Coordinates of N, CA and C in Angstrom, one line a residue:
E1 N -59.9 -224.3 69.5 CA -60.4 -225.1 70.3 C -60.6 -226.8 70.0
N2 N -59.3 -227.4 68.8 CA -58.9 -228.3 68.5 C -58.0 -228.8 69.7
H3 N -57.0 -227.6 70.1 CA -56.0 -227.6 71.0 C -57.3 -227.8 72.9
R4 N -57.9 -227.2 72.9 CA -58.4 -226.6 74.4 C -59.5 -228.0 74.3
M5 N -60.1 -228.6 72.6 CA -61.0 -230.4 73.6 C -59.3 -231.3 74.0
L6 N -58.5 -231.3 72.9 CA -57.2 -232.2 73.1 C -57.1 -232.2 75.1
K7 N -57.0 -230.6 75.4 CA -55.9 -230.6 76.7 C -57.6 -231.5 77.8
Q8 N -58.2 -231.1 77.1 CA -59.8 -231.7 78.3 C -59.8 -232.9 77.9
V9 N -59.6 -234.0 77.0 CA -59.7 -235.0 76.8 C -58.0 -235.8 77.5
E10 N -57.0 -235.3 77.4 CA -55.6 -235.5 78.3 C -56.1 -235.1 79.8
D11 N -56.5 -234.0 80.0 CA -56.8 -234.3 81.6 C -57.3 -235.4 82.5
V12 N -58.8 -235.8 81.2 CA -59.5 -236.8 81.9 C -58.7 -237.7 81.7
L13 N -58.0 -238.3 80.7 CA -56.7 -239.6 80.5 C -56.4 -239.7 82.0
R14 N -55.3 -238.3 82.3 CA -54.9 -238.5 83.4 C -55.4 -238.9 84.7
I15 N -55.9 -237.8 84.9 CA -57.1 -238.7 86.2 C -57.6 -239.7 86.3
S16 N -58.1 -240.5 85.0 CA -58.1 -241.7 84.6 C -57.0 -242.9 85.3
Q17 N -56.1 -242.3 84.9 CA -54.5 -243.4 84.8 C -54.6 -242.5 86.5
L18 N -54.4 -241.8 86.8 CA -54.1 -241.7 88.5 C -54.7 -242.2 89.3
E19 N -56.2 -242.3 89.1 CA -57.5 -243.1 90.1 C -57.4 -244.4 90.3
R20 N -56.6 -244.8 89.5 CA -56.4 -246.3 88.7 C -55.3 -246.7 88.9
G21 N -53.8 -246.1 89.5 CA -52.8 -246.1 89.9 C -51.8 -246.4 88.9
T22 N -52.8 -246.2 87.1 CA -51.4 -246.4 86.3 C -50.6 -246.0 85.5
L23 N -50.9 -244.5 85.9 CA -49.9 -242.8 85.6 C -48.5 -243.4 86.2
Q24 N -47.8 -243.7 85.5 CA -46.4 -243.7 85.9 C -45.3 -241.9 86.5
I25 N -45.3 -242.1 87.5 CA -44.7 -240.4 87.7 C -43.2 -240.7 88.4
E26 N -42.1 -240.8 87.5 CA -41.1 -240.7 87.5 C -40.5 -239.0 88.6
K27 N -40.1 -240.4 89.8 CA -39.7 -239.0 91.9 C -38.0 -238.8 90.9
K28 N -37.7 -237.8 91.6 CA -36.5 -237.9 91.8 C -36.3 -236.6 92.8
V29 N -35.0 -236.2 93.5 CA -34.8 -235.3 94.7 C -35.0 -233.9 94.2
I30 N -35.5 -233.4 94.1 CA -36.0 -231.8 93.8 C -36.1 -230.8 94.7
K31 N -35.9 -229.6 94.6 CA -35.9 -228.5 95.4 C -37.4 -228.1 95.7
I32 N -38.3 -227.7 96.5 CA -40.0 -227.5 96.8 C -39.8 -225.5 96.1
N33 N -38.2 -224.7 96.7 CA -38.4 -223.2 96.7 C -38.0 -223.3 95.0
D34 N -37.7 -224.0 94.2 CA -37.7 -224.5 93.4 C -38.7 -223.9 92.2
I35 N -39.5 -224.9 92.7 CA -40.5 -225.8 92.1 C -41.6 -224.4 92.5
I36 N -41.8 -223.8 93.3 CA -42.4 -222.7 93.5 C -42.5 -221.1 92.8
N37 N -41.3 -221.3 92.6 CA -41.0 -220.1 91.8 C -41.1 -220.4 90.6
D38 N -40.6 -221.7 89.7 CA -41.4 -221.8 88.6 C -42.9 -221.7 88.4
A39 N -43.3 -222.3 89.3 CA -44.9 -222.0 89.2 C -45.5 -220.6 88.9
I40 N -44.7 -219.9 90.1 CA -45.0 -218.2 90.0 C -44.5 -217.5 89.3
S41 N -43.5 -218.3 88.6 CA -43.3 -217.4 86.9 C -43.8 -217.8 85.9
H42 N -44.6 -219.3 85.9 CA -45.5 -219.0 85.2 C -46.8 -218.5 84.5
V43 N -46.8 -217.7 86.1 CA -48.9 -217.1 86.4 C -48.1 -215.7 86.2
S44 N -47.1 -214.9 86.8 CA -46.5 -214.0 87.1 C -47.3 -212.7 85.9
L45 N -47.0 -213.1 84.0 CA -48.1 -212.2 83.3 C -49.6 -211.5 83.7
I46 N -49.7 -212.9 84.2 CA -51.4 -212.5 84.3 C -51.7 -211.7 85.5
I47 N -51.0 -211.8 86.6 CA -51.4 -211.3 87.8 C -50.7 -210.0 87.5
K48 N -50.0 -210.0 87.0 CA -49.4 -208.6 86.4 C -50.7 -207.4 85.9
S49 N -51.3 -208.3 84.4 CA -52.3 -207.9 83.7 C -53.1 -207.3 85.0
R50 N -53.9 -207.8 85.8 CA -54.5 -208.0 86.6 C -54.2 -206.8 87.0
K51 N -53.1 -206.6 87.3 CA -52.3 -205.1 88.9 C -52.3 -206.0 90.4
G52 N -52.2 -207.3 90.0 CA -52.0 -208.5 91.5 C -50.7 -208.7 91.8
N53 N -49.9 -209.1 92.9 CA -49.5 -209.2 93.2 C -49.3 -210.9 94.4
V54 N -47.7 -211.2 94.0 CA -47.7 -212.3 95.0 C -47.1 -212.2 95.8
E55 N -46.7 -212.2 97.6 CA -46.2 -212.1 98.7 C -45.5 -213.3 98.7
I56 N -44.6 -213.2 98.5 CA -43.6 -214.6 98.7 C -42.7 -214.8 100.2
N57 N -43.1 -216.1 101.2 CA -42.5 -216.3 102.2 C -42.3 -217.3 102.8
L58 N -40.9 -218.0 102.0 CA -40.5 -219.3 102.2 C -39.5 -220.1 102.8
S59 N -39.1 -221.2 103.8 CA -38.5 -221.2 104.0 C -37.0 -221.0 103.3
N60 N -36.0 -220.4 104.8 CA -35.2 -219.6 103.7 C -34.5 -220.7 103.8
E61 N -34.4 -222.2 104.0 CA -34.2 -223.4 103.3 C -34.5 -224.2 102.3
D62 N -33.4 -224.4 101.4 CA -33.8 -225.3 100.3 C -34.7 -226.4 100.7
H63 N -35.4 -226.4 101.4 CA -35.8 -228.1 101.2 C -35.7 -229.2 100.2
A64 N -35.8 -230.5 100.2 CA -35.6 -231.4 99.6 C -36.9 -232.1 99.6
I65 N -37.8 -232.3 98.3 CA -38.7 -233.4 98.6 C -38.1 -234.6 97.5
F66 N -39.0 -235.9 98.0 CA -38.7 -236.9 96.4 C -40.4 -236.4 95.7
G67 N -39.6 -236.3 94.6 CA -40.8 -235.7 94.0 C -40.9 -235.7 92.2
N68 N -42.2 -235.2 91.7 CA -41.7 -234.6 90.3 C -42.3 -233.6 89.6
S69 N -40.5 -232.6 89.4 CA -40.9 -231.3 89.3 C -41.9 -230.8 88.4
N70 N -42.5 -232.0 87.3 CA -43.6 -230.9 86.1 C -45.1 -231.5 87.0
H71 N -44.9 -232.0 87.7 CA -46.7 -232.6 88.1 C -46.8 -231.6 89.2
L72 N -45.4 -231.2 89.9 CA -45.6 -230.7 91.9 C -45.4 -229.2 90.4
T73 N -44.9 -228.9 89.6 CA -45.2 -227.4 89.3 C -46.4 -227.1 88.5
N74 N -47.6 -228.4 87.7 CA -48.5 -228.2 87.7 C -49.3 -227.7 88.7
V75 N -49.7 -228.3 90.0 CA -50.3 -228.7 91.2 C -49.9 -226.9 91.3
F76 N -48.9 -226.6 91.7 CA -49.1 -224.7 92.2 C -49.6 -223.8 91.2
V77 N -49.0 -223.9 89.8 CA -49.4 -223.6 88.8 C -51.1 -223.3 88.8
N78 N -51.6 -224.6 89.1 CA -53.4 -224.8 89.0 C -54.3 -223.9 89.8
I79 N -53.2 -223.9 91.1 CA -53.5 -223.4 92.0 C -53.7 -221.6 92.2
L80 N -52.7 -221.2 91.8 CA -51.9 -219.6 91.6 C -53.2 -219.6 90.4
D81 N -53.5 -220.2 89.3 CA -54.5 -220.1 87.8 C -56.0 -219.6 89.1
N82 N -56.2 -221.0 90.0 CA -57.7 -220.7 90.8 C -57.9 -219.0 91.6
A83 N -56.7 -218.9 91.9 CA -56.8 -217.5 92.7 C -56.8 -216.3 91.8
I84 N -56.4 -216.8 91.0 CA -56.4 -215.6 89.9 C -58.2 -215.5 89.0
K85 N -58.4 -216.4 88.7 CA -59.3 -216.9 87.8 C -60.6 -216.6 88.8
Y86 N -60.4 -216.5 90.3 CA -62.0 -216.3 91.0 C -61.8 -215.5 92.2
S87 N -61.3 -214.3 91.4 CA -61.1 -213.2 91.9 C -61.6 -211.6 91.3
T88 N -62.2 -211.2 91.7 CA -63.3 -210.4 91.5 C -62.2 -209.0 91.1
K89 N -61.3 -208.6 92.5 CA -60.1 -208.0 92.2 C -58.8 -207.4 91.9
S90 N -58.2 -207.3 92.0 CA -56.8 -207.5 91.7 C -56.8 -208.2 92.8
P91 N -55.6 -209.9 92.2 CA -55.2 -210.6 93.1 C -54.0 -210.4 93.7
H92 N -54.5 -210.7 95.2 CA -53.2 -210.4 96.0 C -53.2 -212.0 96.7
I93 N -51.6 -212.5 96.5 CA -51.7 -214.1 96.8 C -50.6 -214.1 97.7
K94 N -50.8 -214.8 99.0 CA -49.7 -214.9 100.0 C -49.3 -216.5 99.8
I95 N -47.9 -216.5 99.6 CA -47.1 -218.3 99.7 C -46.6 -218.2 100.2
R96 N -47.0 -219.0 101.6 CA -45.5 -218.9 102.5 C -45.6 -220.8 102.6
S97 N -44.0 -221.1 103.3 CA -43.8 -221.9 103.5 C -42.4 -222.6 104.9
L98 N -42.8 -224.0 105.2 CA -42.5 -223.7 106.9 C -42.1 -225.2 106.9
A99 N -41.4 -225.5 107.2 CA -40.7 -226.6 107.1 C -40.1 -227.2 108.9
D100 N -40.7 -228.1 109.3 CA -40.2 -229.1 110.6 C -39.6 -230.1 110.3
K101 N -39.5 -231.0 110.9 CA -38.4 -231.8 110.6 C -38.6 -233.0 109.7
N102 N -40.0 -233.5 110.0 CA -40.3 -234.5 108.5 C -40.8 -233.6 107.0
K103 N -41.5 -232.9 107.3 CA -42.3 -231.7 106.0 C -42.3 -230.9 105.8
I104 N -42.3 -229.8 105.2 CA -42.6 -229.3 104.7 C -44.4 -228.9 104.1
F105 N -44.2 -227.4 104.8 CA -45.8 -226.9 104.7 C -46.1 -225.8 104.0
I106 N -46.9 -226.2 103.1 CA -46.7 -225.1 101.8 C -48.0 -224.2 102.1
S107 N -49.1 -222.8 102.2 CA -49.8 -222.6 102.4 C -50.2 -221.2 101.0
I108 N -50.8 -222.0 100.5 CA -51.3 -220.8 99.2 C -52.8 -219.7 99.6
E109 N -52.6 -218.6 99.9 CA -53.8 -218.2 100.4 C -54.1 -216.6 99.3
D110 N -55.7 -216.9 99.0 CA -55.7 -215.2 98.0 C -57.0 -214.5 99.0
N111 N -57.3 -213.6 98.0 CA -58.5 -212.7 98.3 C -59.4 -212.8 97.3
G112 N -60.1 -213.7 96.5 CA -60.8 -214.0 96.0 C -62.0 -214.4 96.5
I113 N -63.3 -214.5 95.3 CA -64.6 -215.0 96.2 C -64.8 -215.8 97.0
G114 N -64.0 -216.7 97.1 CA -64.2 -217.7 98.0 C -65.1 -218.8 98.2
M115 N -65.5 -219.6 98.8 CA -66.3 -220.7 98.8 C -67.3 -220.6 99.7
D116 N -68.4 -221.9 99.9 CA -68.8 -221.7 100.8 C -69.0 -223.1 101.6
I117 N -69.7 -223.4 102.1 CA -69.0 -225.2 102.9 C -69.4 -225.9 101.9
N118 N -70.4 -225.7 101.2 CA -70.8 -227.2 100.4 C -70.1 -226.9 99.5
T119 N -69.7 -226.2 98.7 CA -68.8 -225.7 97.9 C -67.0 -226.9 98.5
Q120 N -67.1 -226.3 99.4 CA -65.6 -226.7 100.1 C -65.4 -228.0 99.8
K121 N -66.8 -228.6 100.2 CA -67.0 -230.2 101.0 C -66.7 -231.1 99.3
L122 N -67.3 -230.4 98.0 CA -67.3 -230.6 97.0 C -66.0 -230.4 95.9
V123 N -64.9 -229.7 96.0 CA -64.7 -228.6 94.7 C -63.2 -229.5 95.1
F124 N -63.2 -231.2 95.4 CA -62.2 -231.6 95.2 C -62.1 -233.0 94.2
Q125 N -63.7 -232.9 93.8 CA -64.4 -234.3 93.4 C -64.6 -233.7 91.9
K126 N -64.2 -235.2 90.7 CA -64.0 -234.7 89.5 C -65.5 -234.3 89.1
F127 N -65.2 -233.3 88.1 CA -66.1 -232.3 87.2 C -66.7 -231.5 87.9
Y128 N -66.4 -231.1 89.4 CA -67.3 -230.0 89.9 C -66.5 -229.2 89.6
R129 N -67.9 -228.5 89.7 CA -67.6 -226.5 89.3 C -68.6 -225.9 89.9
A130 N -68.5 -224.9 90.9 CA -68.9 -224.3 91.6 C -70.3 -223.6 90.4
Q131 N -71.6 -223.5 91.3 CA -72.6 -222.5 90.5 C -72.3 -221.8 90.8
T132 N -72.0 -220.1 89.8 CA -72.3 -219.0 89.9 C -73.6 -218.6 89.0
G133 N -75.0 -219.3 89.1 CA -76.0 -218.4 88.4 C -75.7 -218.7 86.9
N134 N -76.2 -217.5 86.1 CA -76.0 -217.6 84.5 C -74.9 -217.6 84.4
I135 N -74.4 -217.3 85.1 CA -73.0 -216.7 84.8 C -71.9 -217.7 84.1
H136 N -71.2 -218.2 83.2 CA -70.3 -218.9 82.7 C -68.7 -218.6 82.6
D137 N -68.7 -217.4 82.9 CA -67.3 -215.9 82.5 C -65.8 -216.9 82.8
I138 N -66.0 -217.8 83.8 CA -64.8 -218.1 84.4 C -64.4 -219.8 83.8
K139 N -63.8 -220.2 82.8 CA -63.5 -220.9 82.0 C -62.9 -222.2 83.2
G140 N -62.8 -223.8 82.4 CA -62.4 -224.8 83.5 C -63.3 -226.0 82.9
H141 N -63.0 -227.0 83.5 CA -63.8 -228.5 83.2 C -63.9 -229.3 84.6
G142 N -63.3 -228.6 85.8 CA -63.1 -229.1 87.1 C -63.5 -230.4 87.2
L143 N -61.6 -230.0 86.5 CA -61.0 -231.3 86.9 C -59.3 -230.6 87.6
G144 N -58.9 -229.4 87.6 CA -58.0 -228.8 88.4 C -58.0 -229.0 89.9
L145 N -58.5 -229.4 90.5 CA -58.4 -229.7 91.9 C -58.6 -231.1 92.6
T146 N -58.6 -231.4 91.4 CA -58.7 -233.1 91.9 C -57.7 -233.6 91.1
Y147 N -57.5 -233.3 90.1 CA -55.7 -233.5 89.6 C -54.7 -232.8 90.9
V148 N -54.8 -231.8 91.6 CA -54.2 -231.3 92.7 C -54.1 -232.1 93.4
K149 N -55.3 -232.7 94.6 CA -55.2 -233.1 95.1 C -54.7 -234.9 95.2
K150 N -54.4 -235.3 94.1 CA -54.1 -236.8 93.7 C -52.7 -237.3 93.6
I151 N -52.6 -235.0 92.7 CA -51.0 -235.5 92.8 C -50.4 -235.6 94.2
I152 N -50.7 -234.2 94.9 CA -50.2 -234.7 96.5 C -50.1 -236.1 96.8
Q153 N -51.8 -236.6 96.6 CA -51.4 -237.5 97.7 C -50.4 -238.5 97.2
V154 N -50.2 -238.7 95.3 CA -49.1 -239.6 94.9 C -47.6 -239.5 95.7
H155 N -47.9 -237.8 96.0 CA -45.9 -237.6 96.8 C -46.1 -238.0 98.1
E156 N -47.3 -238.3 98.9 CA -47.5 -238.8 100.4 C -48.2 -237.7 101.1
G157 N -48.8 -237.2 100.3 CA -48.9 -235.5 101.3 C -49.9 -235.4 101.6
Q158 N -50.2 -233.8 102.0 CA -51.7 -234.1 102.6 C -52.6 -232.3 101.9
I159 N -53.6 -231.9 101.7 CA -53.6 -230.2 101.1 C -55.3 -230.4 102.0
N160 N -55.4 -229.5 102.3 CA -56.4 -228.9 103.0 C -57.3 -227.6 102.8
L161 N -58.3 -227.2 102.5 CA -58.7 -226.3 101.8 C -59.6 -225.1 103.3
K162 N -59.3 -224.2 102.9 CA -60.6 -223.4 104.0 C -60.3 -222.0 103.4
S163 N -61.9 -221.9 103.2 CA -62.3 -220.4 102.2 C -63.5 -219.9 103.3
K164 N -64.0 -218.7 102.8 CA -65.2 -217.8 102.8 C -65.4 -217.1 102.6
K165 N -66.5 -217.3 102.2 CA -67.4 -216.6 100.8 C -67.1 -215.5 101.2
G166 N -66.8 -214.7 100.3 CA -66.4 -213.1 100.1 C -65.0 -212.8 100.8
V167 N -64.4 -213.6 100.8 CA -63.0 -213.1 101.8 C -61.9 -213.3 100.9
G168 N -61.7 -215.3 100.5 CA -60.6 -215.7 100.0 C -60.6 -217.4 100.4
T169 N -59.4 -217.5 99.8 CA -59.6 -219.7 99.9 C -58.1 -219.3 100.5
K170 N -57.6 -220.3 101.3 CA -55.9 -220.5 101.4 C -56.3 -222.5 101.7
L171 N -55.1 -222.5 100.5 CA -54.8 -224.0 100.5 C -53.5 -224.7 101.2
E172 N -53.7 -225.6 102.2 CA -52.3 -225.9 102.4 C -52.4 -227.4 102.6
I173 N -50.9 -227.4 102.0 CA -50.5 -228.4 101.5 C -48.9 -228.7 102.3
S174 N -49.1 -230.3 102.8 CA -47.8 -230.7 103.3 C -46.9 -232.3 102.6
I175 N -46.2 -231.9 102.2 CA -45.4 -232.8 101.5 C -44.1 -233.5 102.6
P176 N -43.5 -234.8 102.7 CA -42.8 -235.4 102.9 C -41.3 -234.9 102.9
L177 N -40.6 -234.1 103.8 CA -38.8 -234.3 103.0 C -38.3 -235.2 103.0
F178 N -37.4 -235.3 101.9 CA -36.3 -235.6 101.3 C -35.0 -236.5 102.2
F179 N -34.3 -237.5 102.7 CA -33.3 -237.2 103.7 C -32.9 -238.4 103.2
N180 N -31.4 -238.3 102.8 CA -30.8 -239.3 102.6 C -30.3 -240.3 103.5
K181 N -30.4 -241.7 103.1 CA -30.7 -243.0 104.3 C -29.4 -243.3 104.0

């Protein structure tokens, strides 16, 4: 319980620092496929225990971005963790990436419970948790997607969400590619 509370306090502080622009994020040239594959390996046992699978279709070219590998790994772990947590059946997750000449586009699609339009408007707000009646079996603090969005913004990227109640959710992320100048 102490560990959980400490993590919650750290998450609140990290979000606060991100909002004020005081969180120092060291960036270097990294390969985005490595980040995505690392995140998948972090959740692979949970997916396997739920009899789920991840369908991966990444760009053949291992594109480089200028970013922070720890924070970006956390972004993808958080998204994958949500896809697992918010699935009542065996989770089936599709991860795809495609690049144009300036950006890498990554989509993560699940077969989870999905969200109504009101939830979609609020899901990136700090401490927001979707109401599921009196059932509180899904653990969380309502900080994960706030953190995800802030980190993507710090990397000069964008994140969009598409969801349909009872069908699933798709998150689309774009991040500028790194080019030697």
